[in-house]
mmCIF file of C-alpha atoms in Angstrom:
data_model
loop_
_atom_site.group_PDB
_atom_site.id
_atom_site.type_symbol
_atom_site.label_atom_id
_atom_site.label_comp_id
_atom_site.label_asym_id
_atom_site.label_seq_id
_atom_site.Cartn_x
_atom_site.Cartn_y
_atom_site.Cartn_z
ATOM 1 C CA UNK S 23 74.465 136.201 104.228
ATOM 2 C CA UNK S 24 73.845 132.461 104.472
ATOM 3 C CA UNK S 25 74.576 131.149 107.893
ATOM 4 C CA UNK S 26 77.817 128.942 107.863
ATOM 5 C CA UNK S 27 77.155 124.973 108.659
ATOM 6 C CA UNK S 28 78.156 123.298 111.948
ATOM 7 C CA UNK S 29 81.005 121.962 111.870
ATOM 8 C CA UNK S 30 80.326 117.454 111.230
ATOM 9 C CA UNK S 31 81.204 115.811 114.031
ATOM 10 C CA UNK S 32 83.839 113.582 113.764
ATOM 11 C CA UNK S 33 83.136 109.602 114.216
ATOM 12 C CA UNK S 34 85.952 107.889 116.387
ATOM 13 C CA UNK S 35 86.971 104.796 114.267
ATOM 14 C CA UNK S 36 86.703 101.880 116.368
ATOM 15 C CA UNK S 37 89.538 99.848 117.155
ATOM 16 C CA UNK S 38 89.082 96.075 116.458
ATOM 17 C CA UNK S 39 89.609 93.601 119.753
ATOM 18 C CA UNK S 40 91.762 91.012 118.944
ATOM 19 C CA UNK S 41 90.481 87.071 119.989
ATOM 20 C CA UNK S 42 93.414 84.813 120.379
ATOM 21 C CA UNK S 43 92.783 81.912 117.525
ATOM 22 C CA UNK S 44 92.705 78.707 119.321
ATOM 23 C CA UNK S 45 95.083 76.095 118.007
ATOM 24 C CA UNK S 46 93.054 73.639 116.624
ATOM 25 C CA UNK S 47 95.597 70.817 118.053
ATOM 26 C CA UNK S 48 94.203 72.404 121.771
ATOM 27 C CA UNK S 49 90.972 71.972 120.647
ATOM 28 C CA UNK S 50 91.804 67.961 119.473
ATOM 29 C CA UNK S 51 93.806 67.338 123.095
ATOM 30 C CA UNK S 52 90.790 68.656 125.192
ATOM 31 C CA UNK S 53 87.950 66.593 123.136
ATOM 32 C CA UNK S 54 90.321 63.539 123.370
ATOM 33 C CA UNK S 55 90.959 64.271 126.959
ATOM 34 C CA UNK S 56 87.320 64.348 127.622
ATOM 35 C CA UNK S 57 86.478 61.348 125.940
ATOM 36 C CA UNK S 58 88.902 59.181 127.595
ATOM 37 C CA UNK S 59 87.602 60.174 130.762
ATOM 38 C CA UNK S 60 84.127 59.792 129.832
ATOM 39 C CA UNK S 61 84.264 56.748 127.997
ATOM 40 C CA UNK S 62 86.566 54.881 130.584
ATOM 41 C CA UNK S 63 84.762 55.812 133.629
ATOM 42 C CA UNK S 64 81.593 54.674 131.870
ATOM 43 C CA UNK S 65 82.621 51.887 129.700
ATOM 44 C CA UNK S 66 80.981 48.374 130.633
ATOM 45 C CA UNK S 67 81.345 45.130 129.099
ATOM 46 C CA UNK S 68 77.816 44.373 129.347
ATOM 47 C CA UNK S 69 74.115 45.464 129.206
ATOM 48 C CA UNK S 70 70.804 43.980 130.195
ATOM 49 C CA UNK S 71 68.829 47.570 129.732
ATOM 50 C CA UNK S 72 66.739 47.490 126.994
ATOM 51 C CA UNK S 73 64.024 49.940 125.821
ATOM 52 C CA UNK S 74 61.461 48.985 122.974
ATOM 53 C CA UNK S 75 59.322 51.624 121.023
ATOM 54 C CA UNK S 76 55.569 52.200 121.983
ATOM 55 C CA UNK S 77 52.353 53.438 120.921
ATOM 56 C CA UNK S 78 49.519 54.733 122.583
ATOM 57 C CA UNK S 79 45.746 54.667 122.198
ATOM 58 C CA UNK S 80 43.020 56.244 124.701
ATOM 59 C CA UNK S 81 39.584 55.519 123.805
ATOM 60 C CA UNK S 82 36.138 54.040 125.828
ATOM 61 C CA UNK S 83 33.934 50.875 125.358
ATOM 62 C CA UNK S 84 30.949 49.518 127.326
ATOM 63 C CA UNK S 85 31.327 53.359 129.561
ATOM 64 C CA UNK S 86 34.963 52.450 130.421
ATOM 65 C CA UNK S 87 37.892 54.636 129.936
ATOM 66 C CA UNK S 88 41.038 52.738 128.882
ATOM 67 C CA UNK S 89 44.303 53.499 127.422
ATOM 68 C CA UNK S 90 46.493 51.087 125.578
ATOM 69 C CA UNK S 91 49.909 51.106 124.890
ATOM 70 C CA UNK S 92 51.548 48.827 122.416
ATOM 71 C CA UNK S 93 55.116 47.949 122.815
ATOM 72 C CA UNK S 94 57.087 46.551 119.815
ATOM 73 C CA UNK S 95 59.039 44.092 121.427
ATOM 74 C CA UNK S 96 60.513 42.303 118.512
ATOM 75 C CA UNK S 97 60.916 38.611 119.051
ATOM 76 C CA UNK S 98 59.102 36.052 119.974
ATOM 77 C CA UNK S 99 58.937 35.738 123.792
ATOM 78 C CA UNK S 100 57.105 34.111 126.468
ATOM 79 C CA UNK S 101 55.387 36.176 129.273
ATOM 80 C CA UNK S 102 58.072 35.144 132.012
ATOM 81 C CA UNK S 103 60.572 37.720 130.058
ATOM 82 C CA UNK S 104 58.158 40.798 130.529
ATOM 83 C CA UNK S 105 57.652 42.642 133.643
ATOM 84 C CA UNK S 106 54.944 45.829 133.432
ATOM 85 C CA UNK S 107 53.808 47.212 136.740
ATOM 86 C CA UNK S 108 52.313 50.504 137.803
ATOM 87 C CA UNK S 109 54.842 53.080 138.888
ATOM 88 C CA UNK S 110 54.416 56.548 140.243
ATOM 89 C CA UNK S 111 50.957 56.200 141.565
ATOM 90 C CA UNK S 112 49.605 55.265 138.185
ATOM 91 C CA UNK S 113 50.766 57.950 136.247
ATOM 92 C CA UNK S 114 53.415 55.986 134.292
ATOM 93 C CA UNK S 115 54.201 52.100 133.860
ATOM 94 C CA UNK S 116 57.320 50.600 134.383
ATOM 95 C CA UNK S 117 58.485 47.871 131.675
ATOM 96 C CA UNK S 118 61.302 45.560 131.402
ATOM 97 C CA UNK S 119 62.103 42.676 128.820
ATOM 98 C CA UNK S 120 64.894 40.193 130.725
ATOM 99 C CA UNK S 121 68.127 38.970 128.555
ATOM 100 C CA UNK S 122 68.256 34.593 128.556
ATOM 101 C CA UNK S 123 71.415 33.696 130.407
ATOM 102 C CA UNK S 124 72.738 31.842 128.014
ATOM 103 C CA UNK S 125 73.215 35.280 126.438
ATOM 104 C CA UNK S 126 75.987 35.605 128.881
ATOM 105 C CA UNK S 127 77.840 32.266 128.783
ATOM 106 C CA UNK S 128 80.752 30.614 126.680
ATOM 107 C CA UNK S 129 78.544 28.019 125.418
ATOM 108 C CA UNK S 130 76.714 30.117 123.188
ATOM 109 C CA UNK S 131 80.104 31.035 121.133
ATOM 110 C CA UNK S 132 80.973 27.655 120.797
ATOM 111 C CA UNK S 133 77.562 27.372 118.936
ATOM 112 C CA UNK S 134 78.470 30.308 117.047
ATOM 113 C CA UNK S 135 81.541 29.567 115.963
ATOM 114 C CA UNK S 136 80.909 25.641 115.482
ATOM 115 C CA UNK S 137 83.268 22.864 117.292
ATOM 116 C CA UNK S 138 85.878 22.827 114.944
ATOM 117 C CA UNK S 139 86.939 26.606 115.237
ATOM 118 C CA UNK S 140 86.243 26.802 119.282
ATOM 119 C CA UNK S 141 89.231 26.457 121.214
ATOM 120 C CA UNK S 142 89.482 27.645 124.756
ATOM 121 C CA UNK S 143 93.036 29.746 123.539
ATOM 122 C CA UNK S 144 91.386 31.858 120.826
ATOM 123 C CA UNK S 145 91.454 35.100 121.383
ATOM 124 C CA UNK S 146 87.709 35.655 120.827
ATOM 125 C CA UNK S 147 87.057 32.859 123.229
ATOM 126 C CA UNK S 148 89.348 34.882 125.445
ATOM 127 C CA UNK S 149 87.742 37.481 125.452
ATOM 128 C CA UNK S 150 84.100 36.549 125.603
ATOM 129 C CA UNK S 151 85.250 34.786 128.477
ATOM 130 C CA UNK S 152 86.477 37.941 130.475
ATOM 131 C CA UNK S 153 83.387 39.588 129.802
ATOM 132 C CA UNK S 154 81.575 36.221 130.695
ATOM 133 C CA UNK S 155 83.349 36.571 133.934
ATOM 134 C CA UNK S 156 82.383 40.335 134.113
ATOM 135 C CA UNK S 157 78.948 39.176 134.419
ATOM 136 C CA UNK S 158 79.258 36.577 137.280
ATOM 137 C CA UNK S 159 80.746 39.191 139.606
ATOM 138 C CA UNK S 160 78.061 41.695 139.306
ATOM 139 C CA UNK S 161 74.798 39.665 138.318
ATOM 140 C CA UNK S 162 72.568 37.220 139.340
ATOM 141 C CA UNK S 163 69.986 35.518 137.155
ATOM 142 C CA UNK S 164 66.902 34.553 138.675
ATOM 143 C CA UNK S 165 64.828 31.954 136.724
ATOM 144 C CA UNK S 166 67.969 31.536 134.284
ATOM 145 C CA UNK S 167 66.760 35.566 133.480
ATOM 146 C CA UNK S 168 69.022 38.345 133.708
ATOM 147 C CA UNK S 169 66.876 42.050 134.468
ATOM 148 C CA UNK S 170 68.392 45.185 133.871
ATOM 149 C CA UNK S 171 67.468 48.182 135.923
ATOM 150 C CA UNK S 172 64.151 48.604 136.464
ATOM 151 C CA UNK S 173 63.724 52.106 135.587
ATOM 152 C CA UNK S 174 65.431 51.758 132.221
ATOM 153 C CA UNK S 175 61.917 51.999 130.504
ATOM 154 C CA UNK S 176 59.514 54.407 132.677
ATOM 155 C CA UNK S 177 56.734 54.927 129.804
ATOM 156 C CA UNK S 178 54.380 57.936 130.876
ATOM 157 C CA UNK S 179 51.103 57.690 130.244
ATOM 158 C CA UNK S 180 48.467 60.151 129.322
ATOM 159 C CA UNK S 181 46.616 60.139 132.527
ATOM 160 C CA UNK S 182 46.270 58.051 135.777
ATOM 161 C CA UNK S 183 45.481 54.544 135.622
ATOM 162 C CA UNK S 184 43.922 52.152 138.300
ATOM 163 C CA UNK S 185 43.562 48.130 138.571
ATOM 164 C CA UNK S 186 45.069 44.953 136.744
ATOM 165 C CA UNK S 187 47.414 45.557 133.648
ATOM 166 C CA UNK S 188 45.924 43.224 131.271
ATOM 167 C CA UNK S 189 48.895 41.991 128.276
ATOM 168 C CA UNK S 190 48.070 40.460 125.034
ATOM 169 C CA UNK S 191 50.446 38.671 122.921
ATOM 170 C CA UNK S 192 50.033 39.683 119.301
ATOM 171 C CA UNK S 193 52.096 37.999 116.765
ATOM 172 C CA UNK S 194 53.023 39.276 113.116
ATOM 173 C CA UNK S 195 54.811 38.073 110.277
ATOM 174 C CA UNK S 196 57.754 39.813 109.289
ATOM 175 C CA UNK S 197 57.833 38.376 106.061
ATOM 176 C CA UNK S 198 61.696 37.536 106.251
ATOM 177 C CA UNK S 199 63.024 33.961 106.152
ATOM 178 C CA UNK S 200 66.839 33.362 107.979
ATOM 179 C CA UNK S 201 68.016 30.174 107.445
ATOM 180 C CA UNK S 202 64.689 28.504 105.926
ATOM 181 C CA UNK S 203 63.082 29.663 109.122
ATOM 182 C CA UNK S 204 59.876 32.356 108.463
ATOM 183 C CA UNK S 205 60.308 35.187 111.128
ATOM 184 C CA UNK S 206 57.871 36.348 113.350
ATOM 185 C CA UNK S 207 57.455 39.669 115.709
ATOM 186 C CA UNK S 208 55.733 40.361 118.838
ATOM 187 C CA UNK S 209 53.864 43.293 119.549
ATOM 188 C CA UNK S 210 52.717 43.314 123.496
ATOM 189 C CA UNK S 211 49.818 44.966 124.190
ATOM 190 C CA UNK S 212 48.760 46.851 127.983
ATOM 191 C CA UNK S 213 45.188 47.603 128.224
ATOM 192 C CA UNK S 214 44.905 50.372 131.688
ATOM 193 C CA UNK S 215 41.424 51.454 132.876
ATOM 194 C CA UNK S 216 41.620 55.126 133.728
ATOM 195 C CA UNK S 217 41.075 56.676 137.328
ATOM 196 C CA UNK S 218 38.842 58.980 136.261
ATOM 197 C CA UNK S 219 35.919 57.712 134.829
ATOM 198 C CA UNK S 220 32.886 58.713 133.067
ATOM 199 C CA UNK S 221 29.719 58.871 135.291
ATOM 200 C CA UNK S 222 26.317 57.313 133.934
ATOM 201 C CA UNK S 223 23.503 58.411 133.579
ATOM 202 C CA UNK S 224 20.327 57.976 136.142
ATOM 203 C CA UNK S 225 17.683 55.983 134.765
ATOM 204 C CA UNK S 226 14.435 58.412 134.805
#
């Protein structure tokens, strides 16, 4: 006689947990909430930090290891508004580009909105002026230069570098003409020698 089959084993159906659904108005309140807070605490008026792109180049002449780095500063600037130093024992370089303080004064609307339309009671006179104000509370301008914080731009470089940062001041055509004017860029230039150098060779 054949022998009669086990009995199947009977799979327990699983119960489905039930998630509460968020209210999408919750959702909305908290995100709101958060950016108030965030954007309050951290709003400013003002801001002297700038950061400019850069490129990079390592390469060796006359038995001398250098590395370059090119910043695009935009432009045209004198040397007085650039500050490039060595920072974390050579390993990195720390750059800043200063704002003109006319940048933050009333003067410069008046300019921009010509003498007829200035008036001391506009409201956009108003309120460049608070933010003008803003600015002589908390900064100083040295040289008639305002300097953001000087590790806005820490630029790491591809090994450690030794001596005198040498700049050069390379200036490009941008091909654009504003107001009969042709423009120009500047593209700064930091040549580093490395600390690590190549040894030469004993003459025989």
């Amino acid at each position: 006689m054949p022998k009669a089959r086990p009995a199947r084993k009977k799979t327990p159906i699983k119960t489905a947990i039930s998630t509460p659904v968020k209210d999408a108005a919750d959702d909305d309140d908290l995100n709101a909430s958060l950016g108030k807070v965030s954007l309050e605490d951290n709003f400013k008026s003002y801001n002297f930090n700038t950061t400019d792109p850069t490129f990079f180049r390592k390469f060796t002449k006359k038995n001398v290891n250098y590395v370059e780095v090119d910043f695009f500063v935009g432009a045209l600037i004198t040397e007085d508004f650039i500050n490039v130093e060595f920072v974390n024992d050579g390993m990195a370089i720390q750059y800043q580009k200063a704002t003109p303080q006319m940048f933050g004064e009333v003067s410069r609307l008046k300019i921009e909105m010509g003498q007829r339309k200035f008036h001391p009671d506009d409201s956009r006179v108003v309120a460049h002026d608070d933010t003008v104000q803003d600015i002589r509370r908390n900064e100083k301008a040295v040289n008639k230069l305002f300097w953001g914080d000087k590790d806005t731009q820490i630029v790491a470089l591809p090994e450690k570098c030794k001596g005198k940062i040498r700049k050069e001041w390379n200036n490009y055509s941008s091909g654009g003409i504003v107001n009969g004017n042709r423009q120009f860029f500047l593209i700064l230039t930091c040549r580093m020698e490395t600390e690590q150098q190549r040894s030469k060779k004993a003459k025989l």
